[in-house]
Amino acid sequence: YNGKLDEDFFYSLGGVPAVQVAGLLNQHYGTSFDPILVRDVKERRFTALLPEAHLIDPVVAYARAAARSCPVSVASGGPRDVVLETLDRHERRDLFPVVVAADDVQHGKPAPDTFLLAAERMNVPPARCLVFEDAELGIAGAKAAGMAWVRVPRLSGG
């Protein structure tokens, strides 16, 4: 929309469902974007950029190793269709038999709901879960769920 989006503010919203992001953008910038339109535009753009996305190799390697002896899952603030398309694009859906997305919970991150549902579907007590998270709101959600967590730093330059 030809505006300037503060990168730190954008990344602070990691894990928040896109419809809610629109409201937060409106508050922050004094705009009046339609939340559904913002979500649709954002998800189309994200999907178009998927071929340029890079896997975080240490996280994938850890997930592969962990999957040999314990359940692993994806617990995302993104919509289910986009999360599944991302896993398919990188041929990783088989690695994560449990996928919990924004569509599956009433309260997204930083609420613990996404993580708690993933733990339930894996039949693992929350205290025995380890969350890999790149966003502050996701870390807050993991803490609220009573789970250990590892911060995955944002790669500089994309």
PDB file of C-alpha atoms in Angstrom:
ATOM      1  CA  TYR A   1       0.000   0.000   0.000  1.00  0.00           C
ATOM      2  CA  ASN A   2       3.033   2.227  -0.581  1.00  0.00           C
ATOM      3  CA  GLY A   3       3.528   2.897   3.118  1.00  0.00           C
ATOM      4  CA  LYS A   4       6.616   2.278   5.195  1.00  0.00           C
ATOM      5  CA  LEU A   5       6.283  -0.647   7.590  1.00  0.00           C
ATOM      6  CA  ASP A   6       8.583  -0.594  10.599  1.00  0.00           C
ATOM      7  CA  GLU A   7      10.467  -3.912  10.426  1.00  0.00           C
ATOM      8  CA  ASP A   8      10.814  -4.301  14.209  1.00  0.00           C
ATOM      9  CA  PHE A   9       7.093  -3.662  14.665  1.00  0.00           C
ATOM     10  CA  PHE A  10       6.303  -6.190  11.934  1.00  0.00           C
ATOM     11  CA  TYR A  11       8.433  -8.894  13.534  1.00  0.00           C
ATOM     12  CA  SER A  12       6.942  -8.162  16.950  1.00  0.00           C
ATOM     13  CA  LEU A  13       3.642  -9.393  15.521  1.00  0.00           C
ATOM     14  CA  GLY A  14       5.026 -12.831  14.631  1.00  0.00           C
ATOM     15  CA  GLY A  15       2.523 -15.550  15.467  1.00  0.00           C
ATOM     16  CA  VAL A  16      -0.492 -13.225  15.561  1.00  0.00           C
ATOM     17  CA  PRO A  17      -3.258 -14.304  13.165  1.00  0.00           C
ATOM     18  CA  ALA A  18      -3.275 -12.059  10.089  1.00  0.00           C
ATOM     19  CA  VAL A  19      -6.771 -10.680  10.717  1.00  0.00           C
ATOM     20  CA  GLN A  20      -5.631  -9.450  14.126  1.00  0.00           C
ATOM     21  CA  VAL A  21      -2.452  -7.996  12.582  1.00  0.00           C
ATOM     22  CA  ALA A  22      -4.625  -5.670  10.492  1.00  0.00           C
ATOM     23  CA  GLY A  23      -6.216  -4.257  13.632  1.00  0.00           C
ATOM     24  CA  LEU A  24      -2.814  -3.772  15.258  1.00  0.00           C
ATOM     25  CA  LEU A  25      -1.513  -2.039  12.128  1.00  0.00           C
ATOM     26  CA  ASN A  26      -4.551   0.240  12.171  1.00  0.00           C
ATOM     27  CA  GLN A  27      -3.888   1.126  15.824  1.00  0.00           C
ATOM     28  CA  HIS A  28      -0.162   1.663  15.286  1.00  0.00           C
ATOM     29  CA  TYR A  29      -0.411   3.738  12.104  1.00  0.00           C
ATOM     30  CA  GLY A  30      -3.854   5.332  12.480  1.00  0.00           C
ATOM     31  CA  THR A  31      -5.096   3.581   9.337  1.00  0.00           C
ATOM     32  CA  SER A  32      -8.384   1.836   8.645  1.00  0.00           C
ATOM     33  CA  PHE A  33      -7.440  -1.215   6.589  1.00  0.00           C
ATOM     34  CA  ASP A  34     -10.084  -3.909   6.194  1.00  0.00           C
ATOM     35  CA  PRO A  35      -8.810  -6.896   8.235  1.00  0.00           C
ATOM     36  CA  ILE A  36     -10.069  -9.552   5.789  1.00  0.00           C
ATOM     37  CA  LEU A  37      -8.531  -7.749   2.817  1.00  0.00           C
ATOM     38  CA  VAL A  38      -5.187  -7.369   4.628  1.00  0.00           C
ATOM     39  CA  ARG A  39      -5.212 -11.058   5.550  1.00  0.00           C
ATOM     40  CA  ASP A  40      -5.991 -12.123   1.983  1.00  0.00           C
ATOM     41  CA  VAL A  41      -3.329  -9.862   0.442  1.00  0.00           C
ATOM     42  CA  LYS A  42      -0.729 -10.916   3.029  1.00  0.00           C
ATOM     43  CA  GLU A  43      -1.379 -14.644   2.560  1.00  0.00           C
ATOM     44  CA  ARG A  44      -1.314 -14.375  -1.265  1.00  0.00           C
ATOM     45  CA  ARG A  45       2.000 -12.512  -1.065  1.00  0.00           C
ATOM     46  CA  PHE A  46       3.426 -15.016   1.410  1.00  0.00           C
ATOM     47  CA  THR A  47       2.398 -17.929  -0.816  1.00  0.00           C
ATOM     48  CA  ALA A  48       3.926 -16.238  -3.879  1.00  0.00           C
ATOM     49  CA  LEU A  49       7.225 -15.822  -2.008  1.00  0.00           C
ATOM     50  CA  LEU A  50       7.387 -19.450  -0.811  1.00  0.00           C
ATOM     51  CA  PRO A  51       9.809 -20.507  -3.583  1.00  0.00           C
ATOM     52  CA  GLU A  52      12.315 -17.987  -2.175  1.00  0.00           C
ATOM     53  CA  ALA A  53      11.937 -19.166   1.429  1.00  0.00           C
ATOM     54  CA  HIS A  54      14.834 -21.041   2.967  1.00  0.00           C
ATOM     55  CA  LEU A  55      14.624 -23.735   5.581  1.00  0.00           C
ATOM     56  CA  ILE A  56      16.449 -23.216   8.855  1.00  0.00           C
ATOM     57  CA  ASP A  57      18.681 -26.263   8.531  1.00  0.00           C
ATOM     58  CA  PRO A  58      19.563 -26.727  12.238  1.00  0.00           C
ATOM     59  CA  VAL A  59      15.873 -26.713  13.181  1.00  0.00           C
ATOM     60  CA  VAL A  60      14.989 -29.219  10.431  1.00  0.00           C
ATOM     61  CA  ALA A  61      17.917 -31.449  11.436  1.00  0.00           C
ATOM     62  CA  TYR A  62      16.808 -31.349  15.077  1.00  0.00           C
ATOM     63  CA  ALA A  63      13.206 -32.154  14.111  1.00  0.00           C
ATOM     64  CA  ARG A  64      14.360 -35.103  11.992  1.00  0.00           C
ATOM     65  CA  ALA A  65      16.500 -36.467  14.820  1.00  0.00           C
ATOM     66  CA  ALA A  66      13.771 -35.916  17.411  1.00  0.00           C
ATOM     67  CA  ALA A  67      11.119 -37.559  15.212  1.00  0.00           C
ATOM     68  CA  ARG A  68      13.022 -40.854  15.432  1.00  0.00           C
ATOM     69  CA  SER A  69      12.208 -41.138  19.136  1.00  0.00           C
ATOM     70  CA  CYS A  70       9.357 -38.733  19.958  1.00  0.00           C
ATOM     71  CA  PRO A  71       6.440 -36.930  18.333  1.00  0.00           C
ATOM     72  CA  VAL A  72       7.008 -33.590  16.587  1.00  0.00           C
ATOM     73  CA  SER A  73       4.503 -31.049  15.357  1.00  0.00           C
ATOM     74  CA  VAL A  74       3.998 -27.635  13.836  1.00  0.00           C
ATOM     75  CA  ALA A  75       2.085 -25.122  15.967  1.00  0.00           C
ATOM     76  CA  SER A  76       1.632 -22.054  13.785  1.00  0.00           C
ATOM     77  CA  GLY A  77      -0.207 -18.759  13.910  1.00  0.00           C
ATOM     78  CA  GLY A  78      -0.743 -19.036  10.164  1.00  0.00           C
ATOM     79  CA  PRO A  79      -3.834 -20.351   8.390  1.00  0.00           C
ATOM     80  CA  ARG A  80      -3.921 -24.136   7.895  1.00  0.00           C
ATOM     81  CA  ASP A  81      -3.895 -24.029   4.080  1.00  0.00           C
ATOM     82  CA  VAL A  82      -0.784 -21.820   4.032  1.00  0.00           C
ATOM     83  CA  VAL A  83       1.012 -23.903   6.690  1.00  0.00           C
ATOM     84  CA  LEU A  84       0.304 -27.114   4.763  1.00  0.00           C
ATOM     85  CA  GLU A  85       1.343 -25.525   1.470  1.00  0.00           C
ATOM     86  CA  THR A  86       4.606 -24.420   3.082  1.00  0.00           C
ATOM     87  CA  LEU A  87       5.306 -27.935   4.377  1.00  0.00           C
ATOM     88  CA  ASP A  88       4.420 -29.419   0.982  1.00  0.00           C
ATOM     89  CA  ARG A  89       6.578 -26.922  -0.886  1.00  0.00           C
ATOM     90  CA  HIS A  90       9.578 -27.979   1.194  1.00  0.00           C
ATOM     91  CA  GLU A  91       8.572 -31.664   1.239  1.00  0.00           C
ATOM     92  CA  ARG A  92       8.352 -31.720   5.034  1.00  0.00           C
ATOM     93  CA  ARG A  93       4.716 -32.618   5.706  1.00  0.00           C
ATOM     94  CA  ASP A  94       5.641 -36.228   6.509  1.00  0.00           C
ATOM     95  CA  LEU A  95       8.042 -34.988   9.190  1.00  0.00           C
ATOM     96  CA  PHE A  96       5.219 -33.239  11.073  1.00  0.00           C
ATOM     97  CA  PRO A  97       2.183 -35.527  11.391  1.00  0.00           C
ATOM     98  CA  VAL A  98       0.522 -33.075  13.790  1.00  0.00           C
ATOM     99  CA  VAL A  99      -0.181 -29.580  12.489  1.00  0.00           C
ATOM    100  CA  VAL A 100      -2.034 -27.001  14.554  1.00  0.00           C
ATOM    101  CA  ALA A 101      -2.830 -23.710  12.826  1.00  0.00           C
ATOM    102  CA  ALA A 102      -4.659 -20.495  13.641  1.00  0.00           C
ATOM    103  CA  ASP A 103      -7.898 -22.021  12.324  1.00  0.00           C
ATOM    104  CA  ASP A 104      -7.773 -24.690  15.038  1.00  0.00           C
ATOM    105  CA  VAL A 105      -7.846 -22.451  18.104  1.00  0.00           C
ATOM    106  CA  GLN A 106      -9.980 -19.628  19.392  1.00  0.00           C
ATOM    107  CA  HIS A 107      -7.058 -17.672  20.856  1.00  0.00           C
ATOM    108  CA  GLY A 108      -3.818 -17.354  18.917  1.00  0.00           C
ATOM    109  CA  LYS A 109      -0.377 -16.614  20.278  1.00  0.00           C
ATOM    110  CA  PRO A 110       0.528 -15.272  22.847  1.00  0.00           C
ATOM    111  CA  ALA A 111      -2.261 -17.405  24.339  1.00  0.00           C
ATOM    112  CA  PRO A 112      -1.030 -20.969  24.963  1.00  0.00           C
ATOM    113  CA  ASP A 113      -3.900 -22.596  23.027  1.00  0.00           C
ATOM    114  CA  THR A 114      -1.923 -23.437  19.855  1.00  0.00           C
ATOM    115  CA  PHE A 115       0.841 -25.153  21.794  1.00  0.00           C
ATOM    116  CA  LEU A 116      -1.504 -26.922  24.205  1.00  0.00           C
ATOM    117  CA  LEU A 117      -3.552 -28.360  21.338  1.00  0.00           C
ATOM    118  CA  ALA A 118      -0.385 -29.602  19.610  1.00  0.00           C
ATOM    119  CA  ALA A 119       0.736 -31.289  22.851  1.00  0.00           C
ATOM    120  CA  GLU A 120      -2.704 -32.870  23.273  1.00  0.00           C
ATOM    121  CA  ARG A 121      -2.707 -34.201  19.709  1.00  0.00           C
ATOM    122  CA  MET A 122       0.783 -35.646  20.220  1.00  0.00           C
ATOM    123  CA  ASN A 123      -0.246 -37.156  23.584  1.00  0.00           C
ATOM    124  CA  VAL A 124       2.643 -35.377  25.279  1.00  0.00           C
ATOM    125  CA  PRO A 125       2.309 -33.449  28.557  1.00  0.00           C
ATOM    126  CA  PRO A 126       3.078 -29.741  28.032  1.00  0.00           C
ATOM    127  CA  ALA A 127       5.952 -29.876  30.537  1.00  0.00           C
ATOM    128  CA  ARG A 128       7.684 -32.434  28.278  1.00  0.00           C
ATOM    129  CA  CYS A 129       7.441 -30.267  25.130  1.00  0.00           C
ATOM    130  CA  LEU A 130      10.197 -28.177  23.576  1.00  0.00           C
ATOM    131  CA  VAL A 131       9.086 -25.280  21.360  1.00  0.00           C
ATOM    132  CA  PHE A 132      11.258 -23.712  18.667  1.00  0.00           C
ATOM    133  CA  GLU A 133       9.991 -20.173  18.181  1.00  0.00           C
ATOM    134  CA  ASP A 134      11.078 -17.095  16.251  1.00  0.00           C
ATOM    135  CA  ALA A 135       8.630 -14.564  17.658  1.00  0.00           C
ATOM    136  CA  GLU A 136       8.250 -12.967  21.084  1.00  0.00           C
ATOM    137  CA  LEU A 137       4.518 -13.644  21.141  1.00  0.00           C
ATOM    138  CA  GLY A 138       5.171 -17.303  20.393  1.00  0.00           C
ATOM    139  CA  ILE A 139       7.714 -17.508  23.210  1.00  0.00           C
ATOM    140  CA  ALA A 140       5.126 -15.949  25.516  1.00  0.00           C
ATOM    141  CA  GLY A 141       2.636 -18.597  24.375  1.00  0.00           C
ATOM    142  CA  ALA A 142       5.125 -21.409  25.020  1.00  0.00           C
ATOM    143  CA  LYS A 143       5.833 -20.045  28.498  1.00  0.00           C
ATOM    144  CA  ALA A 144       2.105 -19.735  29.215  1.00  0.00           C
ATOM    145  CA  ALA A 145       1.681 -23.366  28.120  1.00  0.00           C
ATOM    146  CA  GLY A 146       4.365 -24.426  30.595  1.00  0.00           C
ATOM    147  CA  MET A 147       6.719 -25.556  27.837  1.00  0.00           C
ATOM    148  CA  ALA A 148      10.454 -25.173  27.415  1.00  0.00           C
ATOM    149  CA  TRP A 149      11.438 -23.110  24.403  1.00  0.00           C
ATOM    150  CA  VAL A 150      14.355 -22.245  22.130  1.00  0.00           C
ATOM    151  CA  ARG A 151      14.557 -18.898  20.368  1.00  0.00           C
ATOM    152  CA  VAL A 152      15.205 -19.253  16.649  1.00  0.00           C
ATOM    153  CA  PRO A 153      16.832 -15.982  15.587  1.00  0.00           C
ATOM    154  CA  ARG A 154      15.655 -14.160  12.519  1.00  0.00           C
ATOM    155  CA  LEU A 155      18.117 -14.462   9.670  1.00  0.00           C
ATOM    156  CA  SER A 156      19.525 -11.087   8.694  1.00  0.00           C
ATOM    157  CA  GLY A 157      18.849 -10.106   5.119  1.00  0.00           C
ATOM    158  CA  GLY A 158      15.706 -12.252   4.879  1.00  0.00           C
TER     159      GLY A 158
END
